[in-house]
Each structure stands twice: as C-alpha cells, then as structure tokens.
CSV table of C-alpha atoms and ligand atoms in Angstrom, one decimal:
chain,number,residue,atom,x,y,z
A,1,MET,CA,106.7,109.3,102.7
A,2,VAL,CA,104.7,106.1,103.4
A,3,SER,CA,107.5,103.2,104.6
A,4,LYS,CA,106.7,98.5,104.2
A,5,ASP,CA,106.9,99.3,108.1
A,6,ILE,CA,104.6,101.8,108.9
A,7,PRO,CA,100.7,100.1,109.0
A,8,GLU,CA,99.4,103.3,107.7
A,9,ILE,CA,96.3,104.2,105.3
A,10,PRO,CA,97.8,107.5,103.9
A,11,ILE,CA,95.2,110.6,103.4
A,12,LEU,CA,96.2,112.9,100.0
A,13,ASP,CA,95.1,116.2,99.7
A,14,PHE,CA,93.5,117.0,96.7
A,15,GLU,CA,94.0,120.7,97.5
A,16,GLN,CA,97.3,120.2,96.2
A,17,TYR,CA,97.0,118.1,93.0
A,18,ARG,CA,96.2,121.8,90.4
A,19,PRO,CA,98.2,120.9,87.8
A,20,ASP,CA,97.4,122.8,85.0
A,21,ASP,CA,97.8,125.9,87.4
A,22,PRO,CA,102.0,126.7,86.6
A,23,LYS,CA,102.0,128.6,90.3
A,24,HIS,CA,101.3,124.8,91.4
A,25,GLN,CA,103.8,123.5,90.3
A,26,GLU,CA,105.7,122.3,93.5
A,27,ALA,CA,102.9,120.9,95.4
A,28,THR,CA,101.8,119.6,92.6
A,29,SER,CA,104.4,117.3,91.7
A,30,ALA,CA,105.8,116.1,95.3
A,31,PHE,CA,101.1,115.6,95.6
A,32,LEU,CA,101.8,113.4,92.8
A,33,LYS,CA,105.6,111.5,94.0
A,34,ASP,CA,102.8,111.1,97.0
A,35,LEU,CA,100.2,108.8,95.5
A,36,TYR,CA,103.5,107.6,93.1
A,37,ASP,CA,104.5,106.3,96.5
A,38,THR,CA,101.3,105.4,98.0
A,39,MET,CA,100.1,103.0,95.5
A,40,HIS,CA,103.2,101.3,95.5
A,41,GLU,CA,103.1,100.7,98.9
A,42,VAL,CA,100.3,100.1,100.1
A,43,GLY,CA,96.7,100.5,97.3
A,44,PHE,CA,94.6,102.5,99.1
A,45,PHE,CA,94.6,105.9,100.5
A,46,TYR,CA,91.8,109.1,101.8
A,47,ILE,CA,91.4,112.1,99.4
A,48,ARG,CA,90.1,114.2,101.2
A,49,GLY,CA,90.0,118.0,99.4
A,50,HIS,CA,88.0,116.4,96.8
A,51,GLY,CA,85.4,118.9,96.2
A,52,VAL,CA,81.4,117.0,97.3
A,53,PRO,CA,79.7,119.0,99.4
A,54,LEU,CA,79.5,117.4,102.8
A,55,PRO,CA,76.0,117.6,102.6
A,56,LEU,CA,75.3,116.0,99.2
A,57,ILE,CA,77.5,113.2,100.4
A,58,GLN,CA,75.2,113.0,103.5
A,59,ALA,CA,72.1,113.4,101.9
A,60,ALA,CA,73.4,110.4,99.5
A,61,LEU,CA,74.1,108.6,103.1
A,62,LYS,CA,70.5,109.4,104.2
A,63,SER,CA,68.4,108.3,101.1
A,64,SER,CA,70.4,104.8,101.7
A,65,ALA,CA,70.0,104.4,105.2
A,66,GLU,CA,66.3,104.6,103.5
A,67,PHE,CA,65.9,102.4,100.8
A,68,PHE,CA,67.3,99.4,102.6
A,69,ASP,CA,65.2,99.6,105.3
A,70,LEU,CA,61.7,99.0,102.7
A,71,PRO,CA,60.6,96.0,103.4
A,72,LEU,CA,62.1,93.5,101.8
A,73,ASN,CA,58.8,92.7,99.9
A,74,GLU,CA,59.7,96.3,98.3
A,75,LYS,CA,62.6,95.8,98.0
A,76,LEU,CA,62.4,92.5,96.1
A,77,GLU,CA,60.3,94.3,93.7
A,78,ILE,CA,63.9,96.0,92.6
A,79,ALA,CA,65.8,92.8,92.5
A,80,MET,CA,68.6,92.7,89.8
A,81,ALA,CA,66.9,88.8,88.9
A,82,ASN,CA,64.4,91.8,86.5
A,83,SER,CA,66.8,93.6,84.7
A,84,PRO,CA,69.8,92.5,82.3
A,85,HIS,CA,71.7,94.6,83.3
A,86,TYR,CA,72.9,93.5,86.6
A,87,ARG,CA,71.3,96.5,87.9
A,88,GLY,CA,69.4,96.6,90.7
A,89,PHE,CA,68.5,94.9,94.5
A,90,THR,CA,70.6,92.3,95.8
A,91,LYS,CA,69.3,90.8,99.1
A,92,LEU,CA,71.3,89.7,102.1
A,93,ASN,CA,73.8,87.2,102.2
A,94,GLY,CA,72.7,86.9,98.1
A,95,GLU,CA,75.9,86.7,97.3
A,96,THR,CA,79.2,84.5,97.8
A,97,THR,CA,83.3,86.4,97.7
A,98,ASP,CA,86.7,84.7,99.4
A,99,PHE,CA,83.3,81.5,99.5
A,100,LYS,CA,81.1,82.9,101.9
A,101,GLN,CA,78.0,84.5,102.0
A,102,ASP,CA,78.2,87.9,102.1
A,103,ASN,CA,76.4,89.9,105.0
A,104,ARG,CA,75.2,92.4,103.4
A,105,GLU,CA,72.6,94.5,100.6
A,106,THR,CA,73.2,96.0,97.3
A,107,LEU,CA,71.5,98.0,94.4
A,108,ASP,CA,73.6,97.7,91.4
A,109,LEU,CA,73.5,101.3,89.3
A,110,GLY,CA,74.5,103.5,86.7
A,111,ARG,CA,73.8,105.9,84.5
A,112,GLU,CA,71.0,106.1,83.0
A,113,TYR,CA,71.6,104.1,79.4
A,114,PRO,CA,68.4,103.3,77.2
A,115,LYS,CA,68.0,99.6,76.4
A,116,VAL,CA,69.6,97.3,74.5
A,117,PRO,CA,68.3,95.2,71.6
A,118,VAL,CA,68.6,91.5,72.7
A,119,ASP,CA,70.9,91.0,69.5
A,120,ALA,CA,73.0,92.9,70.2
A,121,PRO,CA,76.6,92.1,71.8
A,122,ALA,CA,75.5,90.2,75.4
A,123,TYR,CA,78.1,92.2,77.4
A,124,THR,CA,76.6,96.3,75.8
A,125,ASN,CA,73.9,95.1,78.2
A,126,LEU,CA,76.2,96.4,81.3
A,127,ARG,CA,74.6,100.1,80.0
A,128,GLY,CA,71.1,99.8,80.0
A,129,PRO,CA,68.2,101.4,82.5
A,130,ASN,CA,68.6,101.5,85.8
A,131,GLN,CA,65.6,100.4,88.6
A,132,TRP,CA,64.3,103.0,91.3
A,133,PRO,CA,62.4,102.9,94.4
A,134,LYS,CA,59.6,104.7,93.8
A,135,GLN,CA,58.6,105.3,97.3
A,136,LEU,CA,61.4,106.9,97.5
A,137,PRO,CA,61.3,110.6,95.5
A,138,SER,CA,64.3,112.1,95.9
A,139,PHE,CA,66.0,109.2,96.0
A,140,LYS,CA,67.2,108.9,91.9
A,141,PRO,CA,68.4,113.0,91.4
A,142,VAL,CA,70.0,112.6,95.3
A,143,ILE,CA,72.3,109.0,93.6
A,144,LEU,CA,72.7,110.7,90.4
A,145,GLN,CA,74.5,113.7,91.1
A,146,LEU,CA,76.3,112.2,93.9
A,147,LEU,CA,77.7,108.9,90.8
A,148,GLU,CA,78.2,112.7,88.9
A,149,SER,CA,79.8,114.0,91.3
A,150,MET,CA,82.1,111.0,92.4
A,151,HIS,CA,83.1,109.9,88.7
A,152,ASN,CA,84.5,113.7,88.3
A,153,VAL,CA,86.8,112.8,91.2
A,154,GLY,CA,87.6,109.7,90.2
A,155,LEU,CA,88.7,110.9,86.6
A,156,ARG,CA,91.3,113.3,88.5
A,157,ILE,CA,92.1,111.0,90.2
A,158,LEU,CA,93.0,108.8,87.3
A,159,ARG,CA,94.6,111.8,85.1
A,160,ALA,CA,96.8,112.2,88.6
A,161,MET,CA,97.7,108.2,87.8
A,162,ALA,CA,98.6,108.6,85.6
A,163,GLN,CA,101.4,111.6,85.3
A,164,SER,CA,102.3,110.3,88.6
A,165,LEU,CA,103.2,106.7,86.7
A,166,GLY,CA,104.4,109.3,83.8
A,167,ILE,CA,102.6,107.6,81.4
A,168,LYS,CA,100.9,109.1,78.5
A,169,GLU,CA,98.8,111.3,79.7
A,170,ASP,CA,96.4,111.7,76.9
A,171,GLU,CA,96.5,107.6,75.9
A,172,PHE,CA,95.9,106.9,79.2
A,173,MET,CA,92.4,108.9,79.6
A,174,ALA,CA,91.1,108.1,76.4
A,175,MET,CA,90.1,104.5,77.4
A,176,PHE,CA,87.4,106.7,79.9
A,177,GLY,CA,85.9,108.6,77.0
A,178,ASP,CA,81.9,109.7,77.4
A,179,ASP,CA,80.7,106.0,77.7
A,180,LEU,CA,82.8,104.5,80.3
A,181,GLY,CA,82.3,102.2,82.5
A,182,MET,CA,80.5,103.3,85.4
A,183,ARG,CA,79.2,101.3,88.8
A,184,MET,CA,77.4,102.2,91.7
A,185,LYS,CA,77.4,100.3,94.7
A,186,LEU,CA,74.9,101.5,97.6
A,187,THR,CA,75.8,98.8,100.5
A,188,TYR,CA,73.8,97.9,104.1
A,189,TYR,CA,76.0,96.2,106.5
A,190,PRO,CA,74.0,95.2,109.2
A,191,GLY,CA,74.7,94.7,112.7
A,192,MET,CA,75.4,91.4,113.8
A,193,GLU,CA,72.6,92.5,116.7
A,194,ASN,CA,69.8,93.0,114.0
A,195,LYS,CA,66.7,91.2,114.1
A,196,LYS,CA,65.0,92.3,111.8
A,197,ASP,CA,68.3,91.2,108.9
A,198,VAL,CA,70.1,88.8,111.4
A,199,PRO,CA,73.5,88.3,109.5
A,200,LEU,CA,75.4,85.2,109.2
A,201,GLN,CA,77.8,83.8,111.8
A,202,HIS,CA,80.5,85.2,110.5
A,203,GLY,CA,80.5,88.2,110.6
A,204,ILE,CA,82.0,88.6,107.3
A,205,GLY,CA,80.4,91.6,105.2
A,206,VAL,CA,82.5,90.8,101.9
A,207,GLY,CA,85.2,88.8,101.8
A,208,ALA,CA,88.7,89.4,101.5
A,209,HIS,CA,88.8,90.4,97.3
A,210,LYS,CA,91.1,93.1,95.4
A,211,ASP,CA,88.0,94.5,92.7
A,212,TYR,CA,88.8,94.2,89.6
A,213,GLY,CA,88.7,96.9,86.6
A,214,PHE,CA,90.2,100.1,87.3
A,215,LEU,CA,89.4,103.1,90.0
A,216,ALA,CA,87.6,102.2,93.8
A,217,LEU,CA,86.2,105.0,94.8
A,218,LEU,CA,84.1,104.6,98.2
A,219,LEU,CA,82.5,107.3,101.1
A,220,GLN,CA,81.9,105.8,104.4
A,221,ASP,CA,79.8,106.2,106.7
A,222,GLU,CA,81.3,106.3,110.1
A,223,VAL,CA,81.1,103.4,111.6
A,224,GLY,CA,83.9,101.0,110.4
A,225,GLY,CA,84.4,97.6,108.9
A,226,LEU,CA,86.9,98.4,105.9
A,227,GLN,CA,89.7,96.8,106.3
A,228,VAL,CA,92.7,96.5,104.1
A,229,GLN,CA,95.6,93.6,103.7
A,230,LEU,CA,99.0,95.4,103.5
A,231,LEU,CA,101.4,93.4,101.5
A,232,ASP,CA,103.0,91.5,104.1
A,233,GLY,CA,100.1,89.5,104.5
A,234,ARG,CA,99.5,92.1,108.0
A,235,TRP,CA,95.1,93.2,108.2
A,236,ILE,CA,94.6,97.1,109.3
A,237,ASP,CA,91.1,99.1,109.5
A,238,ALA,CA,90.3,101.7,107.2
A,239,LYS,CA,88.9,103.5,109.8
A,240,PRO,CA,86.1,105.9,108.7
A,241,ILE,CA,87.8,109.7,108.3
A,242,LYS,CA,85.0,112.2,107.7
A,243,GLY,CA,85.0,114.3,104.6
A,244,THR,CA,87.9,111.9,102.7
A,245,PHE,CA,86.8,108.9,100.1
A,246,VAL,CA,88.7,106.2,100.4
A,247,VAL,CA,90.9,105.0,97.3
A,248,ASN,CA,91.7,101.8,95.6
A,249,ILE,CA,92.1,100.4,92.7
A,250,GLY,CA,91.1,97.2,90.6
A,251,GLU,CA,93.4,94.1,88.9
A,252,ILE,CA,94.0,95.0,85.5
A,253,PHE,CA,95.0,98.0,86.0
A,254,GLU,CA,98.2,96.9,88.8
A,255,LYS,CA,98.2,94.4,85.5
A,256,LEU,CA,98.6,97.1,83.3
A,257,THR,CA,101.4,98.9,85.6
A,258,LYS,CA,103.8,95.6,86.2
A,259,LYS,CA,103.0,96.1,90.4
A,260,ARG,CA,104.4,98.8,90.8
A,261,PHE,CA,100.5,100.4,91.8
A,262,ILE,CA,99.3,97.2,93.6
A,263,ALA,CA,95.7,96.4,93.6
A,264,THR,CA,95.4,95.8,97.1
A,265,THR,CA,93.0,92.9,98.7
A,266,HIS,CA,90.3,94.2,101.1
A,267,ARG,CA,87.5,93.4,103.3
A,268,VAL,CA,84.6,94.9,106.0
A,269,LEU,CA,83.6,92.9,108.8
A,270,ASN,CA,80.3,93.8,110.0
A,271,ASN,CA,80.1,96.3,112.9
A,272,ASN,CA,78.6,94.4,116.3
A,273,GLU,CA,75.6,97.1,117.0
A,274,GLN,CA,75.8,99.0,114.6
A,275,ASN,CA,74.2,98.8,110.8
A,276,ARG,CA,77.1,99.9,108.3
A,277,TYR,CA,76.4,102.1,105.1
A,278,SER,CA,78.7,102.7,102.1
A,279,ILE,CA,78.4,104.2,98.3
A,280,PRO,CA,81.0,102.7,95.9
A,281,LEU,CA,82.5,104.1,92.8
A,282,PHE,CA,84.0,102.1,89.9
A,283,LEU,CA,85.6,103.7,87.4
A,284,ALA,CA,86.1,101.6,84.0
A,285,PRO,CA,87.1,102.4,80.3
A,286,HIS,CA,84.7,102.3,77.8
A,287,ASN,CA,83.4,98.6,76.7
A,288,GLN,CA,84.4,98.3,73.7
A,289,CYS,CA,88.1,99.2,74.8
A,290,LYS,CA,91.0,97.1,74.0
A,291,ILE,CA,93.9,97.6,77.1
A,292,PRO,CA,97.1,98.8,75.9
A,293,GLN,CA,100.2,98.1,76.1
A,294,LEU,CA,102.5,99.4,78.2
A,295,THR,CA,105.8,99.4,77.0
A,296,GLN,CA,107.8,101.6,79.3
A,297,PHE,CA,107.3,98.7,82.2
A,298,SER,CA,109.1,95.2,81.4
A,299,PRO,CA,108.4,92.3,83.2
A,300,ASP,CA,111.9,92.5,84.6
A,301,GLU,CA,111.0,95.7,86.4
A,302,ASN,CA,108.4,93.9,87.9
A,303,HIS,CA,109.8,92.4,90.9
A,304,ARG,CA,106.9,91.3,93.1
A,305,LEU,CA,105.7,89.5,91.4
A,306,ASP,CA,104.3,87.4,95.2
A,307,TYR,CA,103.1,89.7,97.7
A,308,LYS,CA,101.1,88.0,100.2
A,309,SER,CA,97.8,88.3,99.6
A,310,ASP,CA,94.3,86.3,100.8
A,311,VAL,CA,93.2,85.8,97.9
A,312,ALA,CA,94.8,84.1,93.8
A,313,GLU,CA,95.0,86.6,91.2
A,314,ASP,CA,92.0,86.8,88.6
A,315,GLN,CA,92.2,84.8,85.4
A,316,LEU,CA,89.4,87.5,84.1
A,317,LEU,CA,91.9,89.5,82.5
A,318,GLN,CA,92.4,87.0,79.2
A,319,GLY,CA,89.9,88.8,76.8
A,320,ASP,CA,91.4,91.9,75.0
A,321,VAL,CA,87.9,93.7,74.9
A,322,TYR,CA,87.3,95.1,78.5
A,323,GLY,CA,83.5,94.9,78.6
A,324,GLU,CA,83.9,91.3,77.9
A,325,ASN,CA,86.0,91.0,80.9
A,326,GLU,CA,84.1,93.3,82.8
A,327,PHE,CA,80.7,91.1,81.5
A,328,LYS,CA,82.9,88.1,82.5
A,329,GLY,CA,82.1,89.1,86.4
A,330,TYR,CA,79.3,89.9,86.3
A,331,ARG,CA,78.0,86.6,84.6
A,332,ARG,CA,80.3,84.7,88.1
A,333,SER,CA,79.6,86.6,90.3
A,334,HIS,CA,75.1,86.5,90.2
A,335,VAL,CA,74.5,83.4,88.7
A,336,GLU,CA,71.1,83.2,88.9
A,337,VAL,CA,70.4,86.9,86.8
A,338,THR,CA,72.6,85.4,84.4
A,339,ARG,CA,70.9,81.4,83.5
A,340,LYS,CA,67.3,83.9,83.4
A,341,TRP,CA,68.4,86.7,81.2
A,342,TYR,CA,72.3,85.0,79.3
A,343,TYR,CA,72.7,81.1,77.2
A,344,PHE,CA,76.0,80.2,75.8
A,345,ASP,CA,75.7,80.1,72.3
A,346,GLN,CA,77.9,76.6,71.4
A,347,ASP,CA,78.1,77.0,67.1
A,348,GLN,CA,79.2,81.1,67.3
A,349,GLN,CA,81.2,80.4,70.9
A,350,GLN,CA,79.4,83.5,72.6
A,351,TRP,CA,77.3,84.6,75.0
A,352,ARG,CA,73.9,85.9,74.5
A,353,ARG,CA,70.7,87.0,75.8
A,354,ARG,CA,67.9,84.7,75.6
A,355,PRO,CA,65.0,86.4,73.5
A,356,THR,CA,62.5,85.5,76.4
A,357,PRO,CA,63.6,85.7,79.8
A,358,LEU,CA,63.5,82.3,82.2
A,359,SER,CA,60.5,82.3,84.6
A,360,ILE,CA,63.2,81.6,88.1
B,401,LIG,O1,81.7,98.4,101.3
B,401,LIG,C1,83.3,99.1,101.3
B,401,LIG,O2,83.1,99.4,102.6
B,401,LIG,C2,84.1,98.2,100.5
B,401,LIG,C3,82.9,97.0,99.2
B,401,LIG,C4,84.6,96.5,98.9
B,401,LIG,O3,85.1,96.2,98.6
B,401,LIG,C5,83.0,95.9,97.6
B,401,LIG,O4,82.3,96.3,97.4
B,401,LIG,O5,83.8,95.8,96.7
B,402,LIG,FE1,85.6,96.1,97.2
C-alpha cells in the first residue's frame, strides 16, 4: 500500500478491525497488513472509525482553549513547579527541544492517583494527583473523559500492532496493565501574530523529536502545523483530518521491534495567524515493567539502522525498569522542577525526593 516514493500519511479505518468477530476476518487481516506496512514505511497514520464521539472531542478542545485563555498569573497557580509528579502548567518557551525553546504552552496531566510518600522510589512519583483550574468547573470531567476514551483507542491500537507484528499478544499487552503509564499534554501554540503570547521568531512550536515510550495518539484542531519526517529526510505536513487521531510510536517500541516499526521524527510549526490547540496522549507500560526482548526480531534482520532523522538516537533506554527511563525523560525535560523536588543521593547512587522542596 505505502511505497517509499509516495509522501503520504495513510488513513486507517478502525471499523475494519474486529479481531474478535470471525465474520470479519478478511477485513481485519487487511487492516493489520496496512498497519504493518504503514508502521514499517512511514511510522505515522491517521485513525478514523475510532468511536470517540465528536461532541466530546469538541468539548475537550473548547475546554483546553478556555484554560489557555486564562490570564498567565491564573495559569501559573497550577504551574508544574508545584508538583513533584511533573503535572501542571508550563508557560510559553518554558521547555527546550532540539536546542530551541518551544513556542508553546502545555498542561501535563494523567489519571488521578493519590500522593506518593516521600521515601518511595523516585520514579513512582510519575503517578500522583493532577492540578486543575478551579475557575473552569467542567474542565476536569471533560478532560478526564477524553483521557479514558483515548486510552481505550490507544490500547486497541497497541493490540492491533502486536497482532500485525505476529508477537505474543498476551505477553505484550501484559505490559499495559491497570497501572499503565498514561500522560496527556494539553497544548497551545500561539500564532506568530498573537500580541498577548508573543512567540519567538524561529516559529517552531516544538522542535524535531521522536517521542519516547510506546504510543502517541494525537487530537489536533483544524489549524495544522504538525510535520513528519519521512525516512528519506523530507518533511511533510500531517494536515488535520476531521474525526481522526494521528498515531505514531515512541523509541522504546521502535527498539523492541528492531526498527520494523519506526519512531518517526516530527515537529510542529506555529501558524502565522491562528492559535493552534492539540491534545496528545502518550501510553507507556506500567512503571515497574521490565521491557521484554522480542527474540524473533534478530539484529541481522535490522536492515535500516541508518534511516535519516534530524534527531540523534536517544540514550534513555539503558535502565531496565520502565519507570526509571520515563523519570529520566522528565528530569531532562523539566530541569527546574527536578531541582526543586529531587536530588541525586551519591551514597545510594540514586535519585530521591527532597523531604522539603527547594523554594525557587
Ligand atoms: O502538538 C502536536 O501536534 C504534536 C506534539 C508532540 O509531538 C509532542 O508533544 O510530543
Ligand atoms: Fe511528539
């Protein structure tokens, strides 16, 4: 279906994937073949027929825009710096990707979890309570509903991916038990002509990167700006298509498949006139998970270690407990939050939470 010569991001229809319906075997097999080819050649696709209702999608994008429209001082009341769980608001230019400050604001959140004791292993703090804008009463229920709905779609996609790779589905899906890693990032990219939230002139909302972890499922509004880097190095637009999510995988999944499935490099450009809102959801294994080795993909089948990308291979994958890796990623992306809440214990050679946070 997909050929290296055709710069396109395929649209896959989830209505065709009914693995538990014997009458639907042919369509399901065709879907799985398209999925495999797409992940092998492009690493990005649109999914439609996913079942998440349009009114929920519209309500979530509206809630997100209402949040980012609040005055900065009100958004800062729920700044990520308040949270040892790396959950909360990050202001414009507050993060750096590909050596440039991002031209975006974000609100990081996940499923609600209780507070974590200070002496628990540091990485377990990635679960914890969210911070919610108290000015917007419908925000929390709408966003949590979207989170659960998108997570169901994500799990179905992961199952389909395991089937299309011919790997043991049960073993693979066991990594994503009840306590699976799940992060949502409400995101606002101000337009270049925005007078209130003035972007830096480089015009890059988020610089070239690969996602780490497993699966990213993205809801984008109708403005556009997401770009995907093909295997030959060319950048193409992932134009918004109503009623779809955009799907890609992260580096740990790519490694697991020995690059049969690729973690494609992508970036977002700020639109000239319009503000853009997007809501990615990232799914990852539960944080005590040890990533299994898939022995059927032997290294000598790994025929394209050298595909072109503007970003280097990540070094995040050394630790064997998944949560340690994820924690490393957050430490690196949010240096100030890390300094406030954590320190490296030289005696024990491990990261720990500070009994009292630094006041910064
Ligand atoms: O906003 C988007 O379209 C993509 C965001 C993204 O790639 C990310 O946050 O990792
Ligand atoms: Fe990304």
